[in-house]
Structures are given as C-alpha cells and as structure tokens.
Amino acid sequence: MSLNIEQTRSLVMHALEDIAARRDELNELDRALGDGDHGTTIARGAKAATDALRGADLGSVNDVFTLAGRAMMKSMGGASGVLFGVFFQGAKACAASQVLDAQTLFGFLKSGLEALKQKTKAQPGDKTMLDAVVPAIAALEQATQASAALDSALAQTAAAAEHGAQSTAGLLPRFGRARTLGERAAAGRDPGATSVSVFLRGLANHLPKG
C-alpha cells in the first residue's frame, strides 16, 4: 500500500486536525508541567500547517511534511515550535518521493529524529516528546524490516507511540520549566509525547480504505 501526493496531503491534514481537536486535553496535561498552553500552541501550529497545505503546489510527498513543519515552526514559537518543526522537516533530508509507503515514512521519521537530536539533549525517559518518537520509530523500523504494508506499519507505530506517551506518567521531567517542579510534575503524561501519539494515530486512522 502506498499513497500519492494528494492522498498524503489529505492524510497529514486529517492527522493535524486530530491534534487540534485535542487542544483542551493537551492544555490540561500541560497545566501540571508548565504554562498550560501546549494544546493551544500545537493547535495553532496544526491549523497553520493545514492552511499551508491546502492548495499548496507540492512536488513530492516530502513537501507535505516539510511544508507542515515549516508552518508549525513559524506559528508555534518557543521550544515546542522548533522541535515539532524540526521533526516534521526531517523529510527534506530524504530523497524526493512521489509515493508514501512504510519505508518512505520510516526514512522521514528517522531523519526527523536525527535532526531533533541536534536540538535537544533529551533522551527517552526524560518526559519529553522523544518518549513517543523513539519507540514509534523503532516499531516502524521493525515493521519495514518485516515488509509490512503501510496500514499495518502505521498501526504498530501508533500503538508504540501511545505506549510511550502513557509511560511518561510517573516520570520526573528533566527539561524545561517542569524540571523545577520535582514530584509535583511526575503524575501526568507529557503533553508533547501525547501530541506525537495523537498525530501518529491520526495517520493510522485516516488511511484510505481498500
């Protein structure tokens, strides 16, 4: 299974809309760790990305991700905008492709992770978006090595991201303002990791049927 450019545009836009729809939940998670505005911020970034994608002249599926990342970086501001923007724009370091399949998506996400590592010293277990990103990419790599189709690969990827996001509940944050809160910040899930899991689940859920 593979998607052409238009199908990829539609898929990413639907997944971004899913993030925006979870704004209040993400704000609530962030209230225990920071300013309580992560949901509002990433919903703004998601809307900017969907607005940018709508009607854009796209020459490859890479352009879908890089344009979305650029719009998120410009509209969100702050550290979260940079990190999500950098992650999405990992696709620009990959060879241009006219179709999105499991192998292509793995290349995009792996490249995004490498770019993230240049921006943050965070590691899995530090209660950041990497707690969802790293296991998701590991699951996608396993799926591609098993020659899984895109729908199966995305289902495994989304499940790994959700497990990773859930695992942040109980962890002490080591980065950002939340690190100064100690045990008070341990209970809830990390909102950034949760946003990543919502996006990847959106990709899995909105794949064209058949």
GROMACS .gro file of C-alpha atoms in nm:
model
  210
    1MET     CA    1   0.000   0.000   0.000
    2SER     CA    2   0.127   0.344  -0.089
    3LEU     CA    3  -0.024   0.692  -0.116
    4ASN     CA    4   0.027   0.951  -0.386
    5ILE     CA    5   0.096   1.316  -0.310
    6GLU     CA    6  -0.270   1.419  -0.287
    7GLN     CA    7  -0.358   1.126  -0.062
    8THR     CA    8  -0.061   1.208   0.159
    9ARG     CA    9  -0.167   1.572   0.179
   10SER     CA   10  -0.516   1.469   0.289
   11LEU     CA   11  -0.384   1.216   0.538
   12VAL     CA   12  -0.147   1.459   0.710
   13MET     CA   13  -0.413   1.731   0.721
   14HIS     CA   14  -0.660   1.496   0.892
   15ALA     CA   15  -0.396   1.390   1.148
   16LEU     CA   16  -0.314   1.754   1.220
   17GLU     CA   17  -0.685   1.826   1.268
   18ASP     CA   18  -0.695   1.545   1.524
   19ILE     CA   19  -0.424   1.721   1.726
   20ALA     CA   20  -0.616   2.049   1.716
   21ALA     CA   21  -0.932   1.871   1.835
   22ARG     CA   22  -0.744   1.752   2.146
   23ARG     CA   23  -0.643   2.108   2.245
   24ASP     CA   24  -0.821   2.117   2.582
   25GLU     CA   25  -0.691   1.776   2.689
   26LEU     CA   26  -0.334   1.875   2.597
   27ASN     CA   27  -0.367   2.204   2.785
   28GLU     CA   28  -0.486   2.012   3.090
   29LEU     CA   29  -0.182   1.783   3.075
   30ASP     CA   30   0.045   2.086   3.043
   31ARG     CA   31  -0.102   2.259   3.348
   32ALA     CA   32   0.080   2.009   3.568
   33LEU     CA   33   0.412   2.078   3.394
   34GLY     CA   34   0.421   2.431   3.259
   35ASP     CA   35   0.204   2.712   3.134
   36GLY     CA   36  -0.095   2.501   3.047
   37ASP     CA   37  -0.085   2.616   2.688
   38HIS     CA   38   0.065   2.325   2.496
   39GLY     CA   39  -0.272   2.233   2.349
   40THR     CA   40  -0.341   2.589   2.238
   41THR     CA   41   0.009   2.622   2.093
   42ILE     CA   42   0.013   2.300   1.897
   43ALA     CA   43  -0.346   2.350   1.781
   44ARG     CA   44  -0.230   2.684   1.639
   45GLY     CA   45   0.061   2.508   1.468
   46ALA     CA   46  -0.165   2.236   1.332
   47LYS     CA   47  -0.405   2.492   1.187
   48ALA     CA   48  -0.118   2.687   1.028
   49ALA     CA   49   0.011   2.364   0.877
   50THR     CA   50  -0.326   2.261   0.734
   51ASP     CA   51  -0.377   2.612   0.597
   52ALA     CA   52  -0.034   2.596   0.431
   53LEU     CA   53  -0.102   2.253   0.283
   54ARG     CA   54  -0.443   2.345   0.147
   55GLY     CA   55  -0.392   2.437  -0.217
   56ALA     CA   56  -0.012   2.429  -0.199
   57ASP     CA   57   0.186   2.322  -0.507
   58LEU     CA   58   0.352   2.000  -0.389
   59GLY     CA   59   0.618   1.825  -0.593
   60SER     CA   60   0.671   1.522  -0.371
   61VAL     CA   61   0.536   1.360  -0.056
   62ASN     CA   62   0.841   1.506   0.117
   63ASP     CA   63   0.693   1.851   0.052
   64VAL     CA   64   0.383   1.761   0.253
   65PHE     CA   65   0.585   1.705   0.568
   66THR     CA   66   0.839   1.983   0.518
   67LEU     CA   67   0.572   2.244   0.445
   68ALA     CA   68   0.376   2.137   0.752
   69GLY     CA   69   0.690   2.153   0.965
   70ARG     CA   70   0.784   2.497   0.837
   71ALA     CA   71   0.436   2.631   0.912
   72MET     CA   72   0.439   2.481   1.261
   73MET     CA   73   0.779   2.627   1.340
   74LYS     CA   74   0.672   2.974   1.228
   75SER     CA   75   0.336   2.975   1.403
   76MET     CA   76   0.401   2.797   1.732
   77GLY     CA   77   0.711   2.979   1.857
   78GLY     CA   78   0.918   2.870   2.154
   79ALA     CA   79   1.094   2.541   2.204
   80SER     CA   80   0.794   2.326   2.113
   81GLY     CA   81   0.758   2.500   1.777
   82VAL     CA   82   1.123   2.441   1.695
   83LEU     CA   83   1.114   2.076   1.800
   84PHE     CA   84   0.794   1.983   1.618
   85GLY     CA   85   0.901   2.185   1.314
   86VAL     CA   86   1.240   2.018   1.301
   87PHE     CA   87   1.084   1.674   1.340
   88PHE     CA   88   0.840   1.724   1.053
   89GLN     CA   89   1.103   1.877   0.829
   90GLY     CA   90   1.323   1.568   0.854
   91ALA     CA   91   1.166   1.469   0.522
   92LYS     CA   92   1.367   1.732   0.337
   93ALA     CA   93   1.687   1.537   0.404
   94CYS     CA   94   1.542   1.230   0.227
   95ALA     CA   95   1.532   1.157  -0.144
   96ALA     CA   96   1.224   1.307  -0.308
   97SER     CA   97   0.945   1.053  -0.349
   98GLN     CA   98   0.614   1.057  -0.536
   99VAL     CA   99   0.460   0.799  -0.305
  100LEU     CA  100   0.437   0.741   0.069
  101ASP     CA  101   0.487   0.384   0.185
  102ALA     CA  102   0.616   0.236   0.509
  103GLN     CA  103   0.981   0.259   0.403
  104THR     CA  104   0.945   0.621   0.293
  105LEU     CA  105   0.773   0.719   0.616
  106PHE     CA  106   1.043   0.545   0.817
  107GLY     CA  107   1.305   0.748   0.634
  108PHE     CA  108   1.119   1.073   0.711
  109LEU     CA  109   1.071   0.998   1.080
  110LYS     CA  110   1.424   0.868   1.130
  111SER     CA  111   1.565   1.178   0.965
  112GLY     CA  112   1.341   1.390   1.186
  113LEU     CA  113   1.470   1.213   1.495
  114GLU     CA  114   1.831   1.274   1.391
  115ALA     CA  115   1.750   1.643   1.347
  116LEU     CA  116   1.583   1.651   1.689
  117LYS     CA  117   1.897   1.511   1.847
  118GLN     CA  118   2.083   1.814   1.717
  119LYS     CA  119   1.838   2.041   1.901
  120THR     CA  120   1.790   1.867   2.235
  121LYS     CA  121   1.992   1.654   2.471
  122ALA     CA  122   1.678   1.479   2.594
  123GLN     CA  123   1.668   1.100   2.597
  124PRO     CA  124   1.378   0.856   2.634
  125GLY     CA  125   1.273   0.861   2.999
  126ASP     CA  126   1.321   1.237   3.035
  127LYS     CA  127   0.948   1.302   2.991
  128THR     CA  128   0.959   1.470   2.652
  129MET     CA  129   0.820   1.407   2.303
  130LEU     CA  130   1.109   1.165   2.250
  131ASP     CA  131   0.934   0.916   2.478
  132ALA     CA  132   0.680   0.871   2.199
  133VAL     CA  133   0.904   0.940   1.899
  134VAL     CA  134   1.178   0.686   1.974
  135PRO     CA  135   0.957   0.377   2.034
  136ALA     CA  136   0.736   0.474   1.740
  137ILE     CA  137   1.032   0.480   1.503
  138ALA     CA  138   1.165   0.153   1.645
  139ALA     CA  139   0.827  -0.009   1.579
  140LEU     CA  140   0.817   0.135   1.228
  141GLU     CA  141   1.166   0.005   1.158
  142GLN     CA  142   1.064  -0.345   1.270
  143ALA     CA  143   0.756  -0.326   1.050
  144THR     CA  144   0.955  -0.220   0.745
  145GLN     CA  145   1.210  -0.495   0.802
  146ALA     CA  146   0.919  -0.738   0.801
  147SER     CA  147   0.796  -0.581   0.475
  148ALA     CA  148   0.472  -0.470   0.640
  149ALA     CA  149   0.225  -0.269   0.436
  150LEU     CA  150   0.171   0.095   0.527
  151ASP     CA  151  -0.155   0.033   0.715
  152SER     CA  152  -0.007  -0.241   0.932
  153ALA     CA  153   0.315  -0.048   0.986
  154LEU     CA  154   0.127   0.265   1.092
  155ALA     CA  155  -0.094   0.069   1.331
  156GLN     CA  156   0.217  -0.069   1.503
  157THR     CA  157   0.383   0.272   1.502
  158ALA     CA  158   0.082   0.446   1.656
  159ALA     CA  159   0.047   0.180   1.925
  160ALA     CA  160   0.414   0.216   2.019
  161ALA     CA  161   0.381   0.595   2.037
  162GLU     CA  162   0.073   0.566   2.259
  163HIS     CA  163   0.251   0.325   2.491
  164GLY     CA  164   0.549   0.562   2.502
  165ALA     CA  165   0.329   0.860   2.586
  166GLN     CA  166   0.148   0.663   2.856
  167SER     CA  167   0.484   0.561   3.004
  168THR     CA  168   0.569   0.926   3.080
  169ALA     CA  169   0.313   0.926   3.361
  170GLY     CA  170   0.519   0.885   3.676
  171LEU     CA  171   0.844   1.010   3.524
  172LEU     CA  172   1.025   1.315   3.656
  173PRO     CA  173   1.081   1.577   3.383
  174ARG     CA  174   1.442   1.673   3.316
  175PHE     CA  175   1.395   1.959   3.072
  176GLY     CA  176   1.207   2.289   3.060
  177ARG     CA  177   1.024   2.461   3.338
  178ALA     CA  178   0.875   2.135   3.457
  179ARG     CA  179   1.213   2.011   3.582
  180THR     CA  180   1.195   2.258   3.872
  181LEU     CA  181   0.865   2.114   3.997
  182GLY     CA  182   1.002   1.783   4.118
  183GLU     CA  183   0.748   1.523   4.230
  184ARG     CA  184   0.458   1.760   4.157
  185ALA     CA  185   0.526   1.708   3.785
  186ALA     CA  186   0.555   1.330   3.796
  187ALA     CA  187   0.196   1.213   3.781
  188GLY     CA  188   0.062   1.316   3.443
  189ARG     CA  189   0.162   1.228   3.086
  190ASP     CA  190   0.393   1.453   2.892
  191PRO     CA  191   0.184   1.669   2.656
  192GLY     CA  192   0.448   1.670   2.381
  193ALA     CA  193   0.471   1.292   2.376
  194THR     CA  194   0.091   1.278   2.377
  195SER     CA  195   0.074   1.515   2.078
  196VAL     CA  196   0.312   1.291   1.885
  197SER     CA  197   0.099   0.986   1.965
  198VAL     CA  198  -0.222   1.166   1.858
  199PHE     CA  199  -0.064   1.262   1.524
  200LEU     CA  200   0.062   0.910   1.450
  201ARG     CA  201  -0.271   0.756   1.550
  202GLY     CA  202  -0.435   1.005   1.317
  203LEU     CA  203  -0.216   0.886   1.030
  204ALA     CA  204  -0.317   0.527   1.106
  205ASN     CA  205  -0.688   0.604   1.142
  206HIS     CA  206  -0.727   0.821   0.834
  207LEU     CA  207  -0.557   0.597   0.579
  208PRO     CA  208  -0.776   0.546   0.271
  209LYS     CA  209  -0.975   0.225   0.291
  210GLY     CA  210  -0.920  -0.055   0.045
   0.00000   0.00000   0.00000
